[in-house]
Amino acid sequence: MEQPQRRQPPLEPETLPPLVETRPHHVGGGWGETLRIILATIAVVIGVRTLTFEAFNIPSGSMVPTLLVGDYLFVNKAAYGYSRYSLPGFLRFGDAAPPVTKDCKAAPGRLFGSLPERGDVAVFKLPKDTGVDYIKRIVGLPCDRLQMIGGALYVNGEMAARVRAPDFVLHEGFGGAFTAPQYIETLPGGRTHPVIEMSGDQGLLDDTPVFTVPPGYVFGMGDSRDNSQDSRVPEVVGFVPVENLVGRATYIFLSVKEEESLWRFWRWGRSIRTERFWERVE
């Protein structure tokens, strides 16, 4: 016989579940909220770009063999402290004359400032056109005396030793394979780096007068000694105010062969130099 089902007694009024709120909740949105999010994102991006690292690419061969055309690298913006040139261009309102100092160890015009080390590869704003970024090796510090004699660099009367190394060969660009005599140069203080001499030791910039770096300035040169407009050419670059330094080059994070475009992704297999990824810039 089928058992009768027991019916549940009705709930007492005090045990009934509370009514669910059916009124719509306010949800933030609209143009005002969107604008706040956009402004906050822009502020974060500007802050990171100003205070930490910024990406640059190499468009010329003046730093061969250390840097090749098509290298993309990170620059440490905090390495030498901060100046007006640490800011994006649209946040700078005009350029002023570099601050004057008589202290050979000072870094004028910089917050938390410090001088580069001799041998650093640094990005700086071109003194004659601060809208242009240059990258060179800092070989002279404030109050140093520098001169090129027969292709050799002299710093404060001391020759930077050069040791012959195997020729530098680049199997791309420059109309085909490119070969140049290569040396390992040692700066006073012990920093070493490679340089190449495309025209031997008789190039236009292989013999120069003595350059005395003023306080508050540095002296930069390219590692491709015969293919670099740098501090040896006063009418183009000359002495670089410490204030104009943007930062120190650190790592190559991407490298594309000179004759290729980064945007031709279908040719990445033969255009990307994977062996240069995360190579330290020294």
Short mmCIF file of C-alpha atoms in Angstrom, two decimals:
data_model
loop_
_atom_site.label_atom_id
_atom_site.label_comp_id
_atom_site.label_asym_id
_atom_site.label_seq_id
_atom_site.Cartn_x
_atom_site.Cartn_y
_atom_site.Cartn_z
CA MET A 1 0.00 0.00 0.00
CA GLU A 2 1.34 3.43 -0.92
CA GLN A 3 2.39 5.41 2.09
CA PRO A 4 0.77 8.79 2.35
CA GLN A 5 3.17 11.74 2.03
CA ARG A 6 3.60 13.91 5.04
CA ARG A 7 2.90 17.54 4.40
CA GLN A 8 5.29 20.12 5.84
CA PRO A 9 3.67 22.54 8.19
CA PRO A 10 3.65 26.11 6.96
CA LEU A 11 6.53 28.30 8.12
CA GLU A 12 5.85 30.64 10.94
CA PRO A 13 5.94 34.29 9.91
CA GLU A 14 9.17 34.94 11.86
CA THR A 15 10.95 32.10 9.98
CA LEU A 16 10.06 33.26 6.48
CA PRO A 17 13.15 34.25 4.39
CA PRO A 18 13.60 37.97 3.88
CA LEU A 19 12.40 39.43 0.64
CA VAL A 20 15.11 39.84 -2.01
CA GLU A 21 15.89 43.46 -2.84
CA THR A 22 14.66 43.93 -6.37
CA ARG A 23 15.60 47.59 -6.86
CA PRO A 24 18.52 48.02 -9.35
CA HIS A 25 21.92 48.83 -7.85
CA HIS A 26 23.87 51.80 -9.22
CA VAL A 27 26.77 50.69 -11.44
CA GLY A 28 29.60 53.14 -12.19
CA GLY A 29 30.21 53.97 -15.83
CA GLY A 30 29.74 56.62 -18.44
CA TRP A 31 32.17 59.06 -19.99
CA GLY A 32 33.39 60.40 -16.66
CA GLU A 33 34.51 57.01 -15.40
CA THR A 34 36.08 56.14 -18.75
CA LEU A 35 38.01 59.41 -18.76
CA ARG A 36 39.32 58.78 -15.24
CA ILE A 37 40.55 55.32 -16.25
CA ILE A 38 42.27 56.69 -19.36
CA LEU A 39 43.97 59.50 -17.40
CA ALA A 40 45.12 57.08 -14.70
CA THR A 41 46.56 54.73 -17.34
CA ILE A 42 48.38 57.60 -19.06
CA ALA A 43 49.81 58.73 -15.71
CA VAL A 44 51.12 55.25 -14.97
CA VAL A 45 52.70 54.91 -18.43
CA ILE A 46 54.36 58.34 -18.16
CA GLY A 47 55.59 57.53 -14.66
CA VAL A 48 57.15 54.23 -15.73
CA ARG A 49 58.70 55.80 -18.83
CA THR A 50 60.09 58.72 -16.83
CA LEU A 51 61.38 56.93 -13.74
CA THR A 52 62.44 53.45 -14.83
CA PHE A 53 63.13 52.26 -18.38
CA GLU A 54 62.51 53.50 -21.90
CA ALA A 55 62.92 51.65 -25.19
CA PHE A 56 65.06 53.02 -28.04
CA ASN A 57 66.08 51.66 -31.42
CA ILE A 58 69.37 52.11 -33.29
CA PRO A 59 68.99 53.76 -36.72
CA SER A 60 72.69 54.23 -37.65
CA GLY A 61 75.97 52.34 -37.57
CA SER A 62 77.99 54.72 -35.38
CA MET A 63 78.09 52.24 -32.47
CA VAL A 64 79.06 49.14 -34.48
CA PRO A 65 80.19 46.57 -33.34
CA THR A 66 78.57 47.08 -29.91
CA LEU A 67 75.20 48.05 -31.39
CA LEU A 68 73.86 47.24 -34.85
CA VAL A 69 71.30 49.03 -36.98
CA GLY A 70 67.94 47.53 -36.03
CA ASP A 71 68.78 46.82 -32.39
CA TYR A 72 66.06 47.71 -29.87
CA LEU A 73 67.28 48.31 -26.33
CA PHE A 74 66.19 49.36 -22.88
CA VAL A 75 67.69 52.48 -21.30
CA ASN A 76 67.85 52.81 -17.51
CA LYS A 77 66.39 56.25 -16.79
CA ALA A 78 67.40 56.18 -13.11
CA ALA A 79 71.10 55.50 -13.73
CA TYR A 80 72.17 59.16 -13.59
CA GLY A 81 69.19 60.64 -11.75
CA TYR A 82 66.55 62.79 -13.42
CA SER A 83 66.51 66.05 -15.34
CA ARG A 84 64.01 67.91 -17.49
CA TYR A 85 65.04 65.59 -20.33
CA SER A 86 63.79 62.57 -18.40
CA LEU A 87 60.27 63.80 -19.16
CA PRO A 88 58.41 63.15 -22.43
CA GLY A 89 58.80 66.03 -24.86
CA PHE A 90 55.21 67.25 -24.54
CA LEU A 91 55.75 67.83 -20.80
CA ARG A 92 58.83 70.03 -21.31
CA PHE A 93 58.22 73.71 -21.86
CA GLY A 94 61.18 75.03 -23.81
CA ASP A 95 64.90 74.57 -23.27
CA ALA A 96 67.14 76.61 -21.01
CA ALA A 97 70.88 77.06 -20.96
CA PRO A 98 72.65 74.24 -19.07
CA PRO A 99 73.35 75.12 -15.42
CA VAL A 100 76.85 76.40 -14.76
CA THR A 101 79.20 74.77 -12.27
CA LYS A 102 82.89 74.83 -11.44
CA ASP A 103 82.81 71.48 -9.65
CA CYS A 104 84.35 68.71 -11.77
CA LYS A 105 82.41 66.06 -9.82
CA ALA A 106 78.99 67.73 -9.93
CA ALA A 107 75.97 66.61 -11.96
CA PRO A 108 74.14 69.94 -12.34
CA GLY A 109 70.54 70.06 -13.43
CA ARG A 110 69.76 66.56 -12.15
CA LEU A 111 67.66 65.30 -9.24
CA PHE A 112 69.40 62.45 -7.38
CA GLY A 113 72.11 63.00 -9.99
CA SER A 114 75.38 61.18 -10.54
CA LEU A 115 77.97 61.22 -13.29
CA PRO A 116 78.33 58.35 -15.77
CA GLU A 117 81.22 55.97 -15.46
CA ARG A 118 83.87 56.22 -18.15
CA GLY A 119 82.88 53.57 -20.70
CA ASP A 120 79.09 53.73 -20.24
CA VAL A 121 76.94 53.62 -23.36
CA ALA A 122 74.47 56.45 -22.84
CA VAL A 123 71.53 58.06 -24.60
CA PHE A 124 71.45 61.85 -24.52
CA LYS A 125 69.61 64.76 -26.09
CA LEU A 126 71.65 66.38 -28.83
CA PRO A 127 72.80 69.73 -27.40
CA LYS A 128 72.06 71.61 -30.61
CA ASP A 129 68.61 70.02 -31.06
CA THR A 130 67.14 68.48 -27.94
CA GLY A 131 64.39 66.86 -29.99
CA VAL A 132 67.00 64.39 -31.28
CA ASP A 133 68.30 61.40 -29.29
CA TYR A 134 71.92 60.28 -29.72
CA ILE A 135 73.68 57.25 -28.29
CA LYS A 136 77.45 57.18 -27.74
CA ARG A 137 80.04 55.76 -25.39
CA ILE A 138 81.06 58.20 -22.65
CA VAL A 139 84.86 58.30 -22.79
CA GLY A 140 85.44 61.66 -21.11
CA LEU A 141 84.15 63.03 -17.81
CA PRO A 142 84.07 66.66 -16.60
CA CYS A 143 87.54 68.29 -16.63
CA ASP A 144 89.13 65.42 -18.61
CA ARG A 145 91.50 66.17 -21.48
CA LEU A 146 91.00 64.02 -24.59
CA GLN A 147 92.79 63.73 -27.90
CA MET A 148 93.00 61.33 -30.85
CA ILE A 149 96.53 60.70 -32.17
CA GLY A 150 96.97 58.28 -35.05
CA GLY A 151 93.66 56.58 -34.30
CA ALA A 152 94.48 56.06 -30.60
CA LEU A 153 92.50 57.74 -27.83
CA TYR A 154 94.37 59.61 -25.11
CA VAL A 155 92.62 60.50 -21.84
CA ASN A 156 94.47 62.94 -19.57
CA GLY A 157 97.69 62.14 -21.41
CA GLU A 158 97.27 58.36 -21.00
CA MET A 159 96.73 56.24 -24.09
CA ALA A 160 93.75 53.91 -24.01
CA ALA A 161 95.44 50.61 -24.85
CA ARG A 162 94.31 48.86 -28.03
CA VAL A 163 94.73 45.16 -28.75
CA ARG A 164 94.11 43.84 -32.26
CA ALA A 165 91.18 41.42 -32.43
CA PRO A 166 89.75 39.34 -35.30
CA ASP A 167 88.12 41.44 -38.02
CA PHE A 168 84.52 42.38 -37.45
CA VAL A 169 82.33 40.85 -40.19
CA LEU A 170 78.67 41.64 -40.76
CA HIS A 171 76.96 39.60 -43.47
CA GLU A 172 74.13 42.04 -44.03
CA GLY A 173 73.48 45.64 -45.00
CA PHE A 174 76.09 48.05 -46.28
CA GLY A 175 75.47 46.64 -49.77
CA GLY A 176 76.59 43.13 -48.74
CA ALA A 177 79.16 41.63 -46.40
CA PHE A 178 81.02 44.24 -44.36
CA THR A 179 84.47 43.70 -42.84
CA ALA A 180 86.49 46.09 -40.69
CA PRO A 181 89.62 45.89 -38.51
CA GLN A 182 88.61 45.47 -34.87
CA TYR A 183 90.39 46.34 -31.62
CA ILE A 184 89.69 45.87 -27.94
CA GLU A 185 90.19 49.23 -26.27
CA THR A 186 90.81 49.65 -22.53
CA LEU A 187 89.90 52.99 -21.00
CA PRO A 188 91.63 54.44 -17.93
CA GLY A 189 89.95 52.69 -15.05
CA GLY A 190 89.90 49.30 -16.78
CA ARG A 191 86.65 49.27 -18.80
CA THR A 192 87.09 47.43 -22.13
CA HIS A 193 85.02 47.49 -25.29
CA PRO A 194 85.43 46.78 -29.02
CA VAL A 195 86.01 49.46 -31.64
CA ILE A 196 86.39 49.27 -35.41
CA GLU A 197 88.48 51.38 -37.80
CA MET A 198 86.87 51.48 -41.24
CA SER A 199 89.55 53.80 -42.69
CA GLY A 200 92.56 52.57 -40.76
CA ASP A 201 94.20 55.17 -38.53
CA GLN A 202 94.27 57.96 -41.12
CA GLY A 203 90.61 59.00 -41.00
CA LEU A 204 89.44 62.58 -40.59
CA LEU A 205 88.79 62.08 -36.88
CA ASP A 206 91.88 59.98 -36.08
CA ASP A 207 93.96 63.08 -35.28
CA THR A 208 92.37 65.89 -33.29
CA PRO A 209 93.29 68.80 -31.07
CA VAL A 210 93.09 68.42 -27.31
CA PHE A 211 89.52 68.68 -26.00
CA THR A 212 89.19 69.86 -22.39
CA VAL A 213 85.76 68.91 -21.07
CA PRO A 214 84.13 71.73 -19.06
CA PRO A 215 82.65 71.02 -15.60
CA GLY A 216 79.07 69.81 -15.98
CA TYR A 217 79.74 68.18 -19.37
CA VAL A 218 80.83 64.80 -20.74
CA PHE A 219 82.49 63.63 -23.96
CA GLY A 220 80.95 60.87 -26.11
CA MET A 221 82.36 58.86 -29.03
CA GLY A 222 81.05 56.12 -31.29
CA ASP A 223 82.67 52.68 -31.33
CA SER A 224 82.82 52.88 -35.13
CA ARG A 225 85.55 55.49 -34.92
CA ASP A 226 85.54 56.54 -38.58
CA ASN A 227 81.75 56.55 -38.94
CA SER A 228 80.53 58.60 -36.00
CA GLN A 229 79.63 62.24 -35.60
CA ASP A 230 80.25 62.71 -31.92
CA SER A 231 81.95 65.04 -29.45
CA ARG A 232 84.97 65.21 -31.76
CA VAL A 233 82.76 67.26 -34.13
CA PRO A 234 81.90 70.48 -32.24
CA GLU A 235 79.61 71.86 -34.95
CA VAL A 236 77.38 68.76 -34.78
CA VAL A 237 77.63 67.37 -31.22
CA GLY A 238 80.49 68.79 -29.13
CA PHE A 239 80.51 68.53 -25.36
CA VAL A 240 77.32 67.04 -23.89
CA PRO A 241 75.76 68.72 -20.83
CA VAL A 242 75.24 66.25 -17.98
CA GLU A 243 71.69 67.58 -17.83
CA ASN A 244 71.05 66.20 -21.35
CA LEU A 245 71.71 62.59 -20.36
CA VAL A 246 68.61 60.42 -20.71
CA GLY A 247 69.99 57.17 -19.28
CA ARG A 248 72.37 54.23 -19.63
CA ALA A 249 71.82 51.52 -22.24
CA THR A 250 71.32 48.14 -20.54
CA TYR A 251 69.96 45.26 -22.65
CA ILE A 252 69.05 44.56 -26.26
CA PHE A 253 65.56 43.06 -26.22
CA LEU A 254 64.97 42.80 -29.99
CA SER A 255 67.11 43.01 -33.11
CA VAL A 256 66.07 43.20 -36.76
CA LYS A 257 68.42 43.03 -39.73
CA GLU A 258 69.13 46.41 -41.26
CA GLU A 259 67.46 45.78 -44.62
CA GLU A 260 64.27 44.43 -43.05
CA SER A 261 61.24 46.07 -41.43
CA LEU A 262 59.94 45.00 -38.04
CA TRP A 263 56.39 45.18 -39.38
CA ARG A 264 56.98 42.50 -42.03
CA PHE A 265 56.08 39.76 -39.57
CA TRP A 266 55.88 37.17 -42.33
CA ARG A 267 59.67 37.56 -42.79
CA TRP A 268 60.64 37.36 -39.15
CA GLY A 269 62.15 33.93 -39.64
CA ARG A 270 65.05 35.40 -41.59
CA SER A 271 65.05 39.01 -40.38
CA ILE A 272 65.17 38.67 -36.59
CA ARG A 273 68.59 38.31 -34.95
CA THR A 274 67.56 36.01 -32.12
CA GLU A 275 71.17 35.58 -30.98
CA ARG A 276 71.19 39.22 -29.82
CA PHE A 277 68.09 38.96 -27.62
CA TRP A 278 68.83 40.08 -24.02
CA GLU A 279 72.46 40.74 -24.81
CA ARG A 280 73.92 43.12 -22.25
CA VAL A 281 75.22 46.44 -23.60
CA GLU A 282 78.79 46.89 -22.35
#
